Coordinates of C-alpha atoms in Angstrom, one line a residue:
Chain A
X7 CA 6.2 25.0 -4.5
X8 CA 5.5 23.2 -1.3
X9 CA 3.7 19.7 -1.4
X10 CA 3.0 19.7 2.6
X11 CA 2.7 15.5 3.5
X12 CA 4.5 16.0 6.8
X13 CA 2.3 18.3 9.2
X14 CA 3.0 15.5 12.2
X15 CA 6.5 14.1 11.6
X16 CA 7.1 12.4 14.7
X17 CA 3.2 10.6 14.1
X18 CA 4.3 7.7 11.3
X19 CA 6.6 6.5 13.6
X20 CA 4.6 6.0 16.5
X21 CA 2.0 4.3 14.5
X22 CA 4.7 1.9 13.5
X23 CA 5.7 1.2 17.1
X24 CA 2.3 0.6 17.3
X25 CA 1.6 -1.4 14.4
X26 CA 5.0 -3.5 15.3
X27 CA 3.4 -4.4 18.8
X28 CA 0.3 -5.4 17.8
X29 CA 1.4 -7.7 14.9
X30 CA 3.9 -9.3 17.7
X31 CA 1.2 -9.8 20.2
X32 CA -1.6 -10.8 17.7
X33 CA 0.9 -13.3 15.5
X34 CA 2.2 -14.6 19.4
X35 CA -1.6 -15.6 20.5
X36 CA -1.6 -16.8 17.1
X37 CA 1.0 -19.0 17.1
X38 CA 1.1 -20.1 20.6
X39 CA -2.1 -19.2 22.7
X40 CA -5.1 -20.1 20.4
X41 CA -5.6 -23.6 19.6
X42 CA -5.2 -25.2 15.9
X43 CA -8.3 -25.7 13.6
X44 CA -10.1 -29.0 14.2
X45 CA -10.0 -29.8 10.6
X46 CA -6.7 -27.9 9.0
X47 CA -4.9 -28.3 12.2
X48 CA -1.4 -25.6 12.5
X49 CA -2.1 -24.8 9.2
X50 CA -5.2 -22.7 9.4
X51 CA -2.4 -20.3 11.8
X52 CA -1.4 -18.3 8.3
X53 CA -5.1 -16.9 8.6
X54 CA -3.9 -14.7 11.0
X55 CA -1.9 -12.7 8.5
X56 CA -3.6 -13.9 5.4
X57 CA -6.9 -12.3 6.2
X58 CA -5.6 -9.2 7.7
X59 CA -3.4 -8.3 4.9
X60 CA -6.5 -9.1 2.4
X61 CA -8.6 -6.7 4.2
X62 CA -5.6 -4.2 4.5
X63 CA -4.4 -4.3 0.9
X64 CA -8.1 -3.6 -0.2
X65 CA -8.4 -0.9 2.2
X66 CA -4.9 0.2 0.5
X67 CA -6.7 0.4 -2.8
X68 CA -9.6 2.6 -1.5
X69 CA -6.9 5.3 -0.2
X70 CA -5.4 5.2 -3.7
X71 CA -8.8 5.5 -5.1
X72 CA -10.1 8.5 -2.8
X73 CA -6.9 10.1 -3.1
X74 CA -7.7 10.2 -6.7
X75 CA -10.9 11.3 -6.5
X76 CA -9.8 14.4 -4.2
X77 CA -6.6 15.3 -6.5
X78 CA -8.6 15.2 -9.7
X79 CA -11.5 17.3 -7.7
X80 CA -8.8 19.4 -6.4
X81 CA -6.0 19.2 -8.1
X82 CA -4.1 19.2 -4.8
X83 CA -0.4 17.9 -5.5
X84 CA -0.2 16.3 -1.9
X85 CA -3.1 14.1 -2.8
X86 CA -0.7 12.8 -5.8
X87 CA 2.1 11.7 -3.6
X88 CA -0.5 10.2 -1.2
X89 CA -2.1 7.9 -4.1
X90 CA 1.0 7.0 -5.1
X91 CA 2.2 6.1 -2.3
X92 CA -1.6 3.7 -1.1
X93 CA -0.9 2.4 -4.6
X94 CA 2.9 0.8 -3.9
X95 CA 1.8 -0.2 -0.1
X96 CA -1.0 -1.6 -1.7
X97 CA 0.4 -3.6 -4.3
X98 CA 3.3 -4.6 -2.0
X99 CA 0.4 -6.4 0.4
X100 CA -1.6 -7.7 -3.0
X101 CA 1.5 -9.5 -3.6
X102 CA 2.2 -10.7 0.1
X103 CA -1.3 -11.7 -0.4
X104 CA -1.3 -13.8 -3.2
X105 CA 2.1 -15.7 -1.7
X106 CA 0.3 -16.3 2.0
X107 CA -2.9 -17.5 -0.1
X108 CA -0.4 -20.0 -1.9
X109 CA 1.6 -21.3 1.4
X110 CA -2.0 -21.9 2.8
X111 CA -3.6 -23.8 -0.5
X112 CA -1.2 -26.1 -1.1
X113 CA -1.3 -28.1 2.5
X114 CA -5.5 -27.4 2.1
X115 CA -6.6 -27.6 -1.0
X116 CA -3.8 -29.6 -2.4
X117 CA -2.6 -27.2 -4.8
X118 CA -0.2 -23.4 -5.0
X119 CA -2.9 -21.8 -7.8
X120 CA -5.7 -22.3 -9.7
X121 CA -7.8 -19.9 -12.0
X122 CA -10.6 -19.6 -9.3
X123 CA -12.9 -16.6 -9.5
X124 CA -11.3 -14.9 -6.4
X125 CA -7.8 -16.0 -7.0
X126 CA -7.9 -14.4 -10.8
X127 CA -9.8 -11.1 -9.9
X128 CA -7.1 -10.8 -7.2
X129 CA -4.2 -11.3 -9.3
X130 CA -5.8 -8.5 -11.9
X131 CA -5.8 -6.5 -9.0
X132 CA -2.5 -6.4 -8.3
X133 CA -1.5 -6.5 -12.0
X134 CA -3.7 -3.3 -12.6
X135 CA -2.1 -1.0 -9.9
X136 CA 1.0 -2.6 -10.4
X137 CA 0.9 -1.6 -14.5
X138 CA -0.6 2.4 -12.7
X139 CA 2.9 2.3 -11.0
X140 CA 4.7 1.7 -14.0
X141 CA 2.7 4.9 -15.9
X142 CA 3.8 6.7 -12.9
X143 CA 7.5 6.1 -14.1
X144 CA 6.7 6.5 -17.7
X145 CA 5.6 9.9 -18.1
X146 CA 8.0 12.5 -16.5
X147 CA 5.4 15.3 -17.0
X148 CA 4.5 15.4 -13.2
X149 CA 0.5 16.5 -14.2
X150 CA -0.2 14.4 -17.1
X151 CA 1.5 11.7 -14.6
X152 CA -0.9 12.7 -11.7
X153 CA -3.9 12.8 -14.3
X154 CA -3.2 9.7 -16.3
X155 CA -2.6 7.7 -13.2
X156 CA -5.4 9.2 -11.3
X157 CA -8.1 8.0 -14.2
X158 CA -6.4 4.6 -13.8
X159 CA -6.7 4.0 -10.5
X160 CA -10.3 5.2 -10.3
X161 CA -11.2 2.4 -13.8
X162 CA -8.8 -0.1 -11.9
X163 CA -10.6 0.2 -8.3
X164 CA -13.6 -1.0 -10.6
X165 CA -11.7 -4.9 -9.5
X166 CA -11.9 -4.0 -5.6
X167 CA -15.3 -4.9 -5.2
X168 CA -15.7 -7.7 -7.8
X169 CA -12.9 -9.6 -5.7
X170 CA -14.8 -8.9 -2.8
X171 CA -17.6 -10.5 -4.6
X172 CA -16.2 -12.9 -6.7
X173 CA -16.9 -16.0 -3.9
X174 CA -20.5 -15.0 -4.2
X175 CA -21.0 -14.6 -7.3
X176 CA -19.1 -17.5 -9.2
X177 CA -18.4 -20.8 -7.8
X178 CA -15.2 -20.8 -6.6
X179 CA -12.5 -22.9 -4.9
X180 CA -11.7 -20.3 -2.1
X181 CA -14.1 -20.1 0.4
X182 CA -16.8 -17.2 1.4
X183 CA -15.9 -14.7 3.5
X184 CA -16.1 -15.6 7.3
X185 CA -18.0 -13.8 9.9
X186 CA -17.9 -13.8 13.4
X187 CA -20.4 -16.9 13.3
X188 CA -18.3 -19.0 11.3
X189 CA -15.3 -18.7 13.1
X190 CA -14.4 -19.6 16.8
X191 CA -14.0 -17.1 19.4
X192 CA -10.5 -18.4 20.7
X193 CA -9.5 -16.8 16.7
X194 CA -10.7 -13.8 17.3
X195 CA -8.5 -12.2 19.2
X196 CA -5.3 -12.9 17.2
X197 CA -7.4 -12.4 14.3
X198 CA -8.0 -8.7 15.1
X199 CA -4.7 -7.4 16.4
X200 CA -3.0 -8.6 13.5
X201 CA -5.8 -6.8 11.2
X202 CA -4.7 -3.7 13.2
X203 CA -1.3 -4.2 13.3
X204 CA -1.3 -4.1 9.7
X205 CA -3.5 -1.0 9.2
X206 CA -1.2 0.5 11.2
X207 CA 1.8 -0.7 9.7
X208 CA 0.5 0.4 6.4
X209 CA -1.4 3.3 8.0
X210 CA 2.9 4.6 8.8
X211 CA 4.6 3.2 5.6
X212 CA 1.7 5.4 3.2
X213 CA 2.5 8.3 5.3
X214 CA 6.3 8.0 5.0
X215 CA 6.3 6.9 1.6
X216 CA 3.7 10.2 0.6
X217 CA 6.7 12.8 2.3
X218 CA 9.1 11.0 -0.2
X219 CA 6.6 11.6 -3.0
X220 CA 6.0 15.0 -1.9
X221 CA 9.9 15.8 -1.6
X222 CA 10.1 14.4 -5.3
X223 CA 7.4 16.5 -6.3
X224 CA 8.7 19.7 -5.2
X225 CA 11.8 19.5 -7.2
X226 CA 9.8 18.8 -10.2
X227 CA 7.4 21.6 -9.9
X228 CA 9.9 24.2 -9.0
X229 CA 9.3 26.9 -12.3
X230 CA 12.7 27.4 -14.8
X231 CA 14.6 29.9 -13.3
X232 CA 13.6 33.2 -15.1
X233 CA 15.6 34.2 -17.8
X234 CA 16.4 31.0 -18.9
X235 CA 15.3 29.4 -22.0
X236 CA 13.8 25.8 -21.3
Chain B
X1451 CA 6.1 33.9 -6.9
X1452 CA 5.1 30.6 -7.8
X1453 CA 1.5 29.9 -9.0
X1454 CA -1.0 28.4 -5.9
X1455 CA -1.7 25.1 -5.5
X1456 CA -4.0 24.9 -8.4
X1457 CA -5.0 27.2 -11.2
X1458 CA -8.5 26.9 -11.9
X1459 CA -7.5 26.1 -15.6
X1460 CA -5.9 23.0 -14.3
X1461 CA -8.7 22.2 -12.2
X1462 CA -11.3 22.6 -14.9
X1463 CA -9.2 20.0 -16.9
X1464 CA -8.8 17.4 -14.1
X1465 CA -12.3 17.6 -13.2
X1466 CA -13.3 16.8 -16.5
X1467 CA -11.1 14.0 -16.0
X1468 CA -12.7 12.9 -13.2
X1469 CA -16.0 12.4 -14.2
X1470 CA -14.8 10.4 -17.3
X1471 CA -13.0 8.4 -15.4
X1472 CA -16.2 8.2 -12.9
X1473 CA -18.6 6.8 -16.0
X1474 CA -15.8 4.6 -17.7
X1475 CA -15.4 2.9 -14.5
X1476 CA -19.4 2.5 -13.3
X1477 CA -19.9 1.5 -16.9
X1478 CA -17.3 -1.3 -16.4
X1479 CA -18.3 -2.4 -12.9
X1480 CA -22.2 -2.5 -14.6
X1481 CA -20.9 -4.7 -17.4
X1482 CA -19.6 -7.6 -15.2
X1483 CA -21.8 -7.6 -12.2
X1484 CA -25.3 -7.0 -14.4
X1485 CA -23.8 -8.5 -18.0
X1486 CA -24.1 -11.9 -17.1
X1487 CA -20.2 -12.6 -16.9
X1488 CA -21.2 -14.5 -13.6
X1489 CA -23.6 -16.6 -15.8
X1490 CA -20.9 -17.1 -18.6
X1491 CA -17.9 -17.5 -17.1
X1492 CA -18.1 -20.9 -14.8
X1493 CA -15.2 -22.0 -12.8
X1494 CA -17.3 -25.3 -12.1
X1495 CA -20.0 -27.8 -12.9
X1496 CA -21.8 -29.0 -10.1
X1497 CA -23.1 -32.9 -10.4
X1498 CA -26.1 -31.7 -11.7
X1499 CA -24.9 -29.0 -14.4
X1500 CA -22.6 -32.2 -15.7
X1501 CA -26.0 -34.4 -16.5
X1502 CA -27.9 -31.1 -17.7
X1503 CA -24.9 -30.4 -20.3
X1504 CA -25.3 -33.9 -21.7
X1505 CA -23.1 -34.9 -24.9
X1506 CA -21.0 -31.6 -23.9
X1507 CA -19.3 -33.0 -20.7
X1508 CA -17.8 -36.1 -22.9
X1509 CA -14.5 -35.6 -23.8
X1510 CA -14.0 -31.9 -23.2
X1511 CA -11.6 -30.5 -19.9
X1512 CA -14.0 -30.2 -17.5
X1513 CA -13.8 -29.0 -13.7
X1514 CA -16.6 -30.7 -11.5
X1515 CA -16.9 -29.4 -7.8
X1516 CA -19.0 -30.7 -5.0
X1517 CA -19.2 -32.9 -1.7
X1518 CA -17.4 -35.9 -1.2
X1519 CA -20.7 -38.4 -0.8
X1520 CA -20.4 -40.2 3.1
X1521 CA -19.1 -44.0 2.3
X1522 CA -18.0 -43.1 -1.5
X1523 CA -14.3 -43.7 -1.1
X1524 CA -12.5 -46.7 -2.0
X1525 CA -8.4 -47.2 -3.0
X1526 CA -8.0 -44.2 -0.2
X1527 CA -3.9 -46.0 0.1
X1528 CA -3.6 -45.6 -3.3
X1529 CA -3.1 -48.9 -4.4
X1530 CA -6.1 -49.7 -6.8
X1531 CA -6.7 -45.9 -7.2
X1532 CA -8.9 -43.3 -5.8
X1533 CA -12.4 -43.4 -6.4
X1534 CA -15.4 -41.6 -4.9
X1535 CA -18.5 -39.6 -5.4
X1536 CA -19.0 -36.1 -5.7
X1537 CA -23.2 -35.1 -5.1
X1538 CA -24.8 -32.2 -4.5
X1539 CA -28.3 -31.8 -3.5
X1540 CA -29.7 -33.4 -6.8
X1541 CA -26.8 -35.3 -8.4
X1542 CA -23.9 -37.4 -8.2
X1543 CA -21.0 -38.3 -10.4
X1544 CA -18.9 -41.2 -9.6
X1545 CA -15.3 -40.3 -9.9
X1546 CA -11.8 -41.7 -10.2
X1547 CA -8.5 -40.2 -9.8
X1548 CA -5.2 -41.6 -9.8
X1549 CA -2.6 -40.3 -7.4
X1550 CA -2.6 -39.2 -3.8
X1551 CA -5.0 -36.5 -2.5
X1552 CA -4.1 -34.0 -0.4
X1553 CA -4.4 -34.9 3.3
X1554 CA -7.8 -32.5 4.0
X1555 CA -9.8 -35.2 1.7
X1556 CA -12.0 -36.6 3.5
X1557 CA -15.5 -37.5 3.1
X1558 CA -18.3 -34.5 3.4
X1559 CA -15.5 -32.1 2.6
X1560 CA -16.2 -30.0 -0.6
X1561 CA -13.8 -30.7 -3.5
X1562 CA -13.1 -29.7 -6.9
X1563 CA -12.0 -32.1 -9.9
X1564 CA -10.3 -31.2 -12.8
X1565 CA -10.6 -34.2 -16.1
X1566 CA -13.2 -35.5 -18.3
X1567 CA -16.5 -37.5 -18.2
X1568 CA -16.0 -41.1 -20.0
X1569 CA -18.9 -42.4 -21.6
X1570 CA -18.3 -45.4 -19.0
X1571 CA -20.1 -42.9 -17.0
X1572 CA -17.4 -42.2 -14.5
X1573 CA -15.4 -38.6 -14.4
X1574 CA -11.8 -39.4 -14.7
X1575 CA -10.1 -36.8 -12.7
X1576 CA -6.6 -35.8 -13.4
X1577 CA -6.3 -32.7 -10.6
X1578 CA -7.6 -33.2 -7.3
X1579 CA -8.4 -30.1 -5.1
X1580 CA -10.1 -30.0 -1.6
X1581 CA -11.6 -26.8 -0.9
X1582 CA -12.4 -25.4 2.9
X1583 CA -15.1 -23.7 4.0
X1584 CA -15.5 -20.5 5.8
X1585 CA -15.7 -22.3 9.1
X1586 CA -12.9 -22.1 11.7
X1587 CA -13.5 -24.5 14.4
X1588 CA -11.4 -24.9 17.7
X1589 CA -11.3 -28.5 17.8
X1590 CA -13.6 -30.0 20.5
X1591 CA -12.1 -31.2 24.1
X1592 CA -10.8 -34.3 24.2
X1593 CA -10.5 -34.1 20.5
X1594 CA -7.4 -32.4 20.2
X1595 CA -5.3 -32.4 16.8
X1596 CA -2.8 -35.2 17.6
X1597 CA 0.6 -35.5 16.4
X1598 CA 0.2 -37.9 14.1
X1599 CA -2.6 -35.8 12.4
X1600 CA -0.3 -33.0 12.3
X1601 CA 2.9 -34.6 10.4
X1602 CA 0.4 -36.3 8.2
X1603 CA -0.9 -32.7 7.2
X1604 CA 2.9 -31.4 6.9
X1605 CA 3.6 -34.8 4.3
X1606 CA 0.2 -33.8 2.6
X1607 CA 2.1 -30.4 0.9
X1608 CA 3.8 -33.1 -1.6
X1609 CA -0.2 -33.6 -2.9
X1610 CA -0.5 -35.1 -5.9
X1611 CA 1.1 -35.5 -8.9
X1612 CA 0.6 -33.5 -12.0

């Protein structure tokens, strides 16, 4: 049976050159070009990563969740591998997230962690999808793997929008999301190429890691040989 | 030949997964953002919560979060200890902490205190956190972050003691 994830194979890797150059040009004006923060001084420079890899991670998580939308609507193998693979490059940046988020609080707020709204409902996040990926290596049956993981994501991805929300909603240590208006136009710039340069970093490593899924699947959906008893 | 991509069995089946899986998750997301989880579940007092709870902030672990009050620190070298006020717009707690607070403290700068109220009517904090606000600002000209500022920042990761 053929589970087709690799109609352009030469495109993942050109979005990786891509995604390389931008996150080297964004994390240089970073680092070097725009000026520290008045307040948090060279410290506020790990927002340049930090926030692009929160937005990118959660962006992750809404692949996994339309991919499991469209498999269980479908039932379109190739939508599998692709939710599995959103669902490790997500939980891979969930996790860089949460260690970026440390480096920064403990110069600012004086501490690595705390039980803060947006911290916790973050840390369930990656704890949900990471506990989906360890389904996926329980259950060798490739559709009640699919299935089972597919309803899990979609319950999980319930968390996506409450950490979005969780500043808002509860008080919280970490601050509110920052718009354009709350942030100075020198950090723009860096700001956005590193948000691309992510999303195209993880736009490459989901494709790639989908055609390794797909291979995987194809061996375990080929039918017993006929003939044979199972 | 093998089967299509999909037998319309199978697709019955996950479809019928999908909208359980559809209700069990708006059902969840309805339960915390209409439940009143974000009434329940507090992560801090303000000033003014801490006098409304009355005999309740005595003697339990409490956080308290809020703005350092302009000309409310004293002991800022450590030597006497750290004490300051923490207001918002209708009340304000008087607060000591011992140990050294992380380098961002600084007066108007929102914090969050971790300890107990004392019926001496001060909060005694045990865990001192300074938290940022959304705003990123290039720092004015003529006003640029000087060296000394800078290794005084790098020091502040050693914070304060547990």
């Amino acid at each position: 049976m053929r589970v087709d994830n690799n109609r352009f194979p030469r495109l993942p890797w050109i979005i990786l050159g891509l995604g390389i150059l931008f996150l080297a040009i964004g994390s240089y004006i970073g680092l070097f070009v725009a000026p520290p923060e008045a307040l948090m001084g060279q410290v506020q420079r790990i927002m340049y990563v930090h926030v692009p890899t929160a937005w990118n991670a959660l962006l992750a998580m809404t692949f996994a969740f339309v991919c499991a939308v469209i498999f269980l609507f479908k039932s379109d193998w190739k939508w599998d591998a692709r939710m599995e693979a959103a669902i490790e490059v997500g939980v891979v940046l969930a996790f860089l997230l949460c260690c970026q988020g440390a480096i920064w609080a403990k110069p600012t707020w004086g501490v690595w962690w705390d039980w803060d709204p947006r911290l916790t409902t973050t840390a369930v996040l990656l704890f949900a999808f990471l506990g989906i990926l360890a389904l996926r290596k329980f259950v060798d049956d490739p559709a009640r793997r699919a299935i089972w993981s597919a309803v899990a994501t979609i319950i999980a991805y319930v968390d996506v929008p409450i950490v979005y929300y969780s500043v808002r909603w509860w008080n919280s240590l970490h601050q509110l999301q920052s718009s354009p208006s709350t942030v100075s136009r020198q950090f723009w710039l860096p700001l956005r190429m590193n948000a691309f340069g992510i999303l195209f970093l993880m736009t490459a490593f989901i494709m790639l890691r989908a055609r390794v899924a797909s291979m995987r699947l194809e061996q375990e959906l080929v039918p017993p040989p006929v003939g044979e008893s199972v | 030949m093998t089967e299509p991509t999909a037998s319309d069995a199978m697709r019955r089946k996950t479809r019928r997964f999908m909208i359980a899986a559809f209700a069990a998750a708006i059902a969840a997301f309805l339960v915390i953002a209409y439940g009143g989880i974000s009434k329940n579940l507090v992560y801090y007092w303000t000033p003014t919560d801490l006098h409304a709870a009355g005999n309740k902030a005595y003697g339990a672990t409490i956080r308290l979060g809020g703005m350092v009050a302009p000309h409310s620190v004293k002991g800022r070298n450590g030597v006497s200890g750290l004490e300051f006020d923490v207001k918002d717009a209708t009340g304000i707690v008087h607060v000591k902490s011992s140990g050294v607070p992380p380098q961002m403290f600084r007066e108007n700068i929102g914090v969050v205190v971790e300890g107990t109220m004392t019926r001496s009517g001060y909060f005694q904090c045990n865990r001192l956190m300074v938290s940022h606000n959304n705003e990123y600002r290039a720092p004015k000209a003529g006003h640029a972050v000087n060296k000394e500022e800078l290794q005084k920042l790098m020091k502040s990761t050693e914070g304060l003691k547990d």
